[in-house]
Tab-separated table of C-alpha atoms and ligand atoms in Angstrom:
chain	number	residue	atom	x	y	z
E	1	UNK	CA	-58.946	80.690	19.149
E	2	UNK	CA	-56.797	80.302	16.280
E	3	UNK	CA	-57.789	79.949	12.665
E	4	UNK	CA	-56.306	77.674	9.896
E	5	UNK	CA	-57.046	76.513	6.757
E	6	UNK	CA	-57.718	73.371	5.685
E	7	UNK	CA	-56.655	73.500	1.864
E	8	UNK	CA	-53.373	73.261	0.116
E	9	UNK	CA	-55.343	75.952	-2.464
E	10	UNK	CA	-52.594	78.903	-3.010
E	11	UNK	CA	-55.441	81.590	-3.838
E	12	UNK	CA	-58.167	80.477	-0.936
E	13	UNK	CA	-55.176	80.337	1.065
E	14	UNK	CA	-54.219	84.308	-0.002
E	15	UNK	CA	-57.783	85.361	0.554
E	16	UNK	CA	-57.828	83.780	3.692
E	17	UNK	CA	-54.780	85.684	4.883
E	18	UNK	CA	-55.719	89.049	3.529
E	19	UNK	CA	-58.880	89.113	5.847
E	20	UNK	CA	-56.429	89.552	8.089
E	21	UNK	CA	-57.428	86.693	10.990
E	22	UNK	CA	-55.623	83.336	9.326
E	23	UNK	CA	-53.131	81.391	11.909
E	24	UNK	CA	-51.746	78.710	9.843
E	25	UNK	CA	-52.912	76.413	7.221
E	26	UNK	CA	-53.168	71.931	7.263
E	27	UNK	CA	-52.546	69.802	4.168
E	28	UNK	CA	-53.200	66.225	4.163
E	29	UNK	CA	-52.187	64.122	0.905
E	30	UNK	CA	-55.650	64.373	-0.296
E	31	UNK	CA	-55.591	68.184	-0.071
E	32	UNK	CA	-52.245	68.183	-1.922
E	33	UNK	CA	-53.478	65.782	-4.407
E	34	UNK	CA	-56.693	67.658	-5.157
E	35	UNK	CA	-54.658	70.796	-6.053
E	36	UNK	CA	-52.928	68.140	-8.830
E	37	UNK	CA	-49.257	68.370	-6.773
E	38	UNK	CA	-47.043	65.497	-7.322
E	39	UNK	CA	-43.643	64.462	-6.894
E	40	UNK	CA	-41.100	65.250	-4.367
E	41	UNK	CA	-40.397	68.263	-5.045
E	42	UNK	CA	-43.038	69.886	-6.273
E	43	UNK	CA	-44.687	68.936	-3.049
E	44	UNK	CA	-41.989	70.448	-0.988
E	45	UNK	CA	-41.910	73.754	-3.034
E	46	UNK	CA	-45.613	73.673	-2.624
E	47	UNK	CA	-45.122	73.519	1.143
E	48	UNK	CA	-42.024	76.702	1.224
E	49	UNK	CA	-44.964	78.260	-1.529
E	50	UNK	CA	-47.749	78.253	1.514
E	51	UNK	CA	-45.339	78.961	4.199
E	52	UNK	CA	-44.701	82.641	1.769
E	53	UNK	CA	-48.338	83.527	1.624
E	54	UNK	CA	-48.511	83.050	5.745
E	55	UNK	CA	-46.732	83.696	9.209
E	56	UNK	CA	-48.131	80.820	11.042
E	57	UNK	CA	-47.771	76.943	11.101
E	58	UNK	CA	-48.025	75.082	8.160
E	59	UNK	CA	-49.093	71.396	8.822
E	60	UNK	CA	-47.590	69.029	5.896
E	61	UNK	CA	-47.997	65.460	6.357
E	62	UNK	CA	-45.975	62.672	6.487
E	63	UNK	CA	-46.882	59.660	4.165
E	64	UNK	CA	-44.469	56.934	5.885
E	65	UNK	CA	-46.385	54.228	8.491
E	66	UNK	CA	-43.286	52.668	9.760
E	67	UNK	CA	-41.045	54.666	12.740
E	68	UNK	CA	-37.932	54.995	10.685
E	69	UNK	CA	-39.991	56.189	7.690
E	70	UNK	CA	-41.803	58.781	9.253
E	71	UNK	CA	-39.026	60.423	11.615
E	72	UNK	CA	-37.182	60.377	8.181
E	73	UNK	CA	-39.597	62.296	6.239
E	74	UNK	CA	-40.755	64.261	9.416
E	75	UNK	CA	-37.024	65.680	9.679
E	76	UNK	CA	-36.700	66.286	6.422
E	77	UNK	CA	-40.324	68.119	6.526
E	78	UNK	CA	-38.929	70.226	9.723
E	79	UNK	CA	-36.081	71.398	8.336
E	80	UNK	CA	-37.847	72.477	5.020
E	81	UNK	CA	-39.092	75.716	7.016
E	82	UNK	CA	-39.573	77.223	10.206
E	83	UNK	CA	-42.920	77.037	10.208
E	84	UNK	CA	-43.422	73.115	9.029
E	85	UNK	CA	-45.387	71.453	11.857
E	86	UNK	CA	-44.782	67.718	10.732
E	87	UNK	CA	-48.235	65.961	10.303
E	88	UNK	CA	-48.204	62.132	11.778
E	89	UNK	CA	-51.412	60.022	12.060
E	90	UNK	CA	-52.501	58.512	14.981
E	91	UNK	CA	-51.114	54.656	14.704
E	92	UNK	CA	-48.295	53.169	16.922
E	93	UNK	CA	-45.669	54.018	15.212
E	94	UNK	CA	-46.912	57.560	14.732
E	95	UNK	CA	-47.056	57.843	18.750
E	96	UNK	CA	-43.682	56.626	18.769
E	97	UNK	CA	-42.286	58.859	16.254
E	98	UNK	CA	-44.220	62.123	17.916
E	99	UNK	CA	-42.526	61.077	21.077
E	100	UNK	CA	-39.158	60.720	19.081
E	101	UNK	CA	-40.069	64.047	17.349
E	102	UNK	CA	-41.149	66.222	21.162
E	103	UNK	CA	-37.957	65.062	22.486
E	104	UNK	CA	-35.893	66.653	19.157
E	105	UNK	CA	-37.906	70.243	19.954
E	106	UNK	CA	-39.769	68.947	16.394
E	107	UNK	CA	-43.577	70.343	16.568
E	108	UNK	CA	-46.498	67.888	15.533
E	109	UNK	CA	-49.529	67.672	15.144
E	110	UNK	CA	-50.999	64.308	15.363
E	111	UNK	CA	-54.065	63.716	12.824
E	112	UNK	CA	-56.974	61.135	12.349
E	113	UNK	CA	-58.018	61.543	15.919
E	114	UNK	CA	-61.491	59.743	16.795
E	115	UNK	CA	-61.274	59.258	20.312
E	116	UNK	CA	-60.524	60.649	23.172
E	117	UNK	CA	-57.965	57.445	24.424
E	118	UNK	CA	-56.126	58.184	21.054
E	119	UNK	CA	-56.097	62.394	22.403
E	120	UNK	CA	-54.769	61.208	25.617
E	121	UNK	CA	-51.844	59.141	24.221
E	122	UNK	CA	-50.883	62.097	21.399
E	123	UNK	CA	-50.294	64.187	24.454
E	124	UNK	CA	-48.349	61.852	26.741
E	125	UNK	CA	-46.407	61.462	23.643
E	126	UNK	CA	-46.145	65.658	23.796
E	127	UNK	CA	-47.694	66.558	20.339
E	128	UNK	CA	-47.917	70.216	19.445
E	129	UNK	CA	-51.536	69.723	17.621
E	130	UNK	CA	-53.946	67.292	18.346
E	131	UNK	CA	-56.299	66.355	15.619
E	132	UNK	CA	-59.566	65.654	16.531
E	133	UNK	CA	-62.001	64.840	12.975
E	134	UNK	CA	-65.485	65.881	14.023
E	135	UNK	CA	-67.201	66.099	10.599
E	136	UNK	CA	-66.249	62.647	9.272
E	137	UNK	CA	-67.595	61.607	12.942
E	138	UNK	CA	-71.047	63.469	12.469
E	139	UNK	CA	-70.215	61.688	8.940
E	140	UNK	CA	-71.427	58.198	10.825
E	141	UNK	CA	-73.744	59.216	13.277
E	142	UNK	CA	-71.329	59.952	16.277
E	143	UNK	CA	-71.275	63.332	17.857
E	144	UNK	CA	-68.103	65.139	16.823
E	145	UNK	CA	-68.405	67.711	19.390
E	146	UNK	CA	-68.771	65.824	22.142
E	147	UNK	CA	-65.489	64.433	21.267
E	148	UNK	CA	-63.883	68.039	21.360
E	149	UNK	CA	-65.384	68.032	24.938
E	150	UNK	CA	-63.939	65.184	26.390
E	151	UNK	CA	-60.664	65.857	25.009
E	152	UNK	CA	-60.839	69.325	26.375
E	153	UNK	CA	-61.833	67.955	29.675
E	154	UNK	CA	-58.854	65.390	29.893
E	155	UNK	CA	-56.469	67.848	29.096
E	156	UNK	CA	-57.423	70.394	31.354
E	157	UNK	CA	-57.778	67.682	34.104
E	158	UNK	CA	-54.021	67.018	33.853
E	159	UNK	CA	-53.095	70.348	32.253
E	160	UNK	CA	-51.956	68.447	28.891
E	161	UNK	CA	-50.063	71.971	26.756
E	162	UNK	CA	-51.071	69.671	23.477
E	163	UNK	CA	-53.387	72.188	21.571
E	164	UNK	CA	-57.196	71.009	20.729
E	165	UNK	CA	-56.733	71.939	16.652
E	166	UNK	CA	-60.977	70.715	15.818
E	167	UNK	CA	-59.799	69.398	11.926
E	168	UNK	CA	-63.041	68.592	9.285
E	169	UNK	CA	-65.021	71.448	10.453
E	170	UNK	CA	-67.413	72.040	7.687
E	171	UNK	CA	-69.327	74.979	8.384
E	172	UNK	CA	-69.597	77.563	10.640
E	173	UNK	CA	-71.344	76.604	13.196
E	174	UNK	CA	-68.908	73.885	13.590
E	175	UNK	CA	-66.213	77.006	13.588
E	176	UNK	CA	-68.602	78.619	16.496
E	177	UNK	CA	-69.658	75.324	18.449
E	178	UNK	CA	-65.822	74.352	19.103
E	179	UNK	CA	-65.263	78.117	20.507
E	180	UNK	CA	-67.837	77.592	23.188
E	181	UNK	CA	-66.218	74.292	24.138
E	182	UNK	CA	-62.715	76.039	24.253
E	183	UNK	CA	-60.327	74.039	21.429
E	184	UNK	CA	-57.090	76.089	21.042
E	185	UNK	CA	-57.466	75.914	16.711
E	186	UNK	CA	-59.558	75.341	14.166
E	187	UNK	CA	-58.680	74.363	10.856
E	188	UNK	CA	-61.776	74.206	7.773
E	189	UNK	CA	-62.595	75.341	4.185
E	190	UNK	CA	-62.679	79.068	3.235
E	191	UNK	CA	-66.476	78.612	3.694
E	192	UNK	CA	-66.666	78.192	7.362
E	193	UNK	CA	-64.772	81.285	7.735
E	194	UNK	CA	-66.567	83.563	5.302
E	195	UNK	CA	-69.905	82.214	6.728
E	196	UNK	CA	-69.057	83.947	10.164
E	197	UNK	CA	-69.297	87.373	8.695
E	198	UNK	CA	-72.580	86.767	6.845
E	199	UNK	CA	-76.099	87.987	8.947
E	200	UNK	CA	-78.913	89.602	6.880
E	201	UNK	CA	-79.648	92.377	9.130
E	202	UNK	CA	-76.295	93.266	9.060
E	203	UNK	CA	-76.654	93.419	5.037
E	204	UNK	CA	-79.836	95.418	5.377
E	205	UNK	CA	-78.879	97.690	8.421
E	206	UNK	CA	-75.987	98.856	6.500
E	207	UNK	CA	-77.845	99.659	3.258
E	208	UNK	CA	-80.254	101.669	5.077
E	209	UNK	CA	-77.412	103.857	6.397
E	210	UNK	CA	-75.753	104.008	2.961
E	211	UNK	CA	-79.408	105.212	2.109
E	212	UNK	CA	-79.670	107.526	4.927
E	213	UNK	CA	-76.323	108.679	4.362
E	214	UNK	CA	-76.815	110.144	1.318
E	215	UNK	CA	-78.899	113.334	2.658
E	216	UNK	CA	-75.026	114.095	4.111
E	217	UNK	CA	-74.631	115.622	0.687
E	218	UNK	CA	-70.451	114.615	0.950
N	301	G3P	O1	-57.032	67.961	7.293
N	301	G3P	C1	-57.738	67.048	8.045
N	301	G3P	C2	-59.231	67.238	8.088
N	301	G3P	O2	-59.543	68.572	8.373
N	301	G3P	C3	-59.983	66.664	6.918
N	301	G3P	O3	-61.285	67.168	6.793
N	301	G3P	O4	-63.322	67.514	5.458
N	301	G3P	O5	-61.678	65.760	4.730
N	301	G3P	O6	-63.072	65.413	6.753
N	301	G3P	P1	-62.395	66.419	5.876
């Protein structure tokens, strides 16, 4: 299983990476604008800034909703860096321009996923990345997870190469839950990473052989 972050935050991003287990990172416009970067270029620069700190993909969004918009802005995203995977939301023009983009050798990853019909067309259209959203679905009362099921399911049925990438994971067990169901990726904070490591008798095992260890006399 592969795991990204979900932040456009430079030093969560560095931590992340020095643990030594971060795959790649997503951005979405709200992640970019949270971190206060606007304008063209700063945004881009932001993007080549991320793509330094890591060896993986780098998801940057496109913000066009009309074919020739986003294939414009998805080209100009691809050729920014090797490691751009060009971000396009799940509307009809996005499938279009994913197709457009698959056929060009340009990787995707196809976001704002909240059904499995809408996972079936992103891969007929050959995304990279399929993004399925399951917090803002437990958000409104609709189980997230069994949405990372079915998609698995459908995609194994027809052996579909589009990679399950679970996005608004929120916590850990989110990270853990969408291991047991097999997606390909996960991308969430810093906090659903960290929160793996953490188990009190790990925390109290180890300082009773830091106690213990201390008759070693070394
Ligand atoms: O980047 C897309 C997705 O992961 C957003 O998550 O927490 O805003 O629902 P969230």
């Amino acid at each position: 299983m592969k795991f990204f972050i979900d932040t456009a935050n430079l030093d969560q991003i560095k931590e992340a990476q020095d643990l030594g287990v971060l795959d790649g990172v997503t951005t979405n416009p709200s992640l970019m604008a949270k971190e206060g970067i606007t304008g063209k270029d700063n945004i881009l620069q932001h993007y080549l800034d991320i793509c330094e700190i890591v060896d993986g993909d780098v998801s940057a969004e496109v913000v066009a909703t009309d074919f020739d918009g986003i294939v414009r802005e998805g080209e100009e995203l691809a050729k920014l860096h090797k490691q751009i995977i060009v971000k396009v939301p799940m509307i009809k023009e996005g499938v279009k321009a994913i197709k457009y983009f698959s056929d060009k050798g340009i990787k995707t990853n196809c976001t704002l996923v909240f059904s499995a019909g809408q996972a079936l067309l992103a891969a007929k259209a050959g995304a990279t990345y399929v993004s399925p959203f399951l917090g803002r679905l437990d958000d409104i009362s609709t189980d997230g997870l069994q949405l990372i099921e079915d998609i698995r399911l459908i995609y194994d049925n027809y052996g579909f190469e589009t990679e399950i990438l679970a996005a608004s994971i929120r916590h850990s067990m989110h990270v853990i839950n969408c291991a047991k169901l097999g997606a390909d990726v996960m991308t969430g904070p810093l906090s659903s990473i960290d929160g793996l490591l953490k188990h009190p008798l790990t925390d109290s095992g180890l300082a009773k052989f830091l106690e213990d260890a201390k008759s070693f006399n070394v």
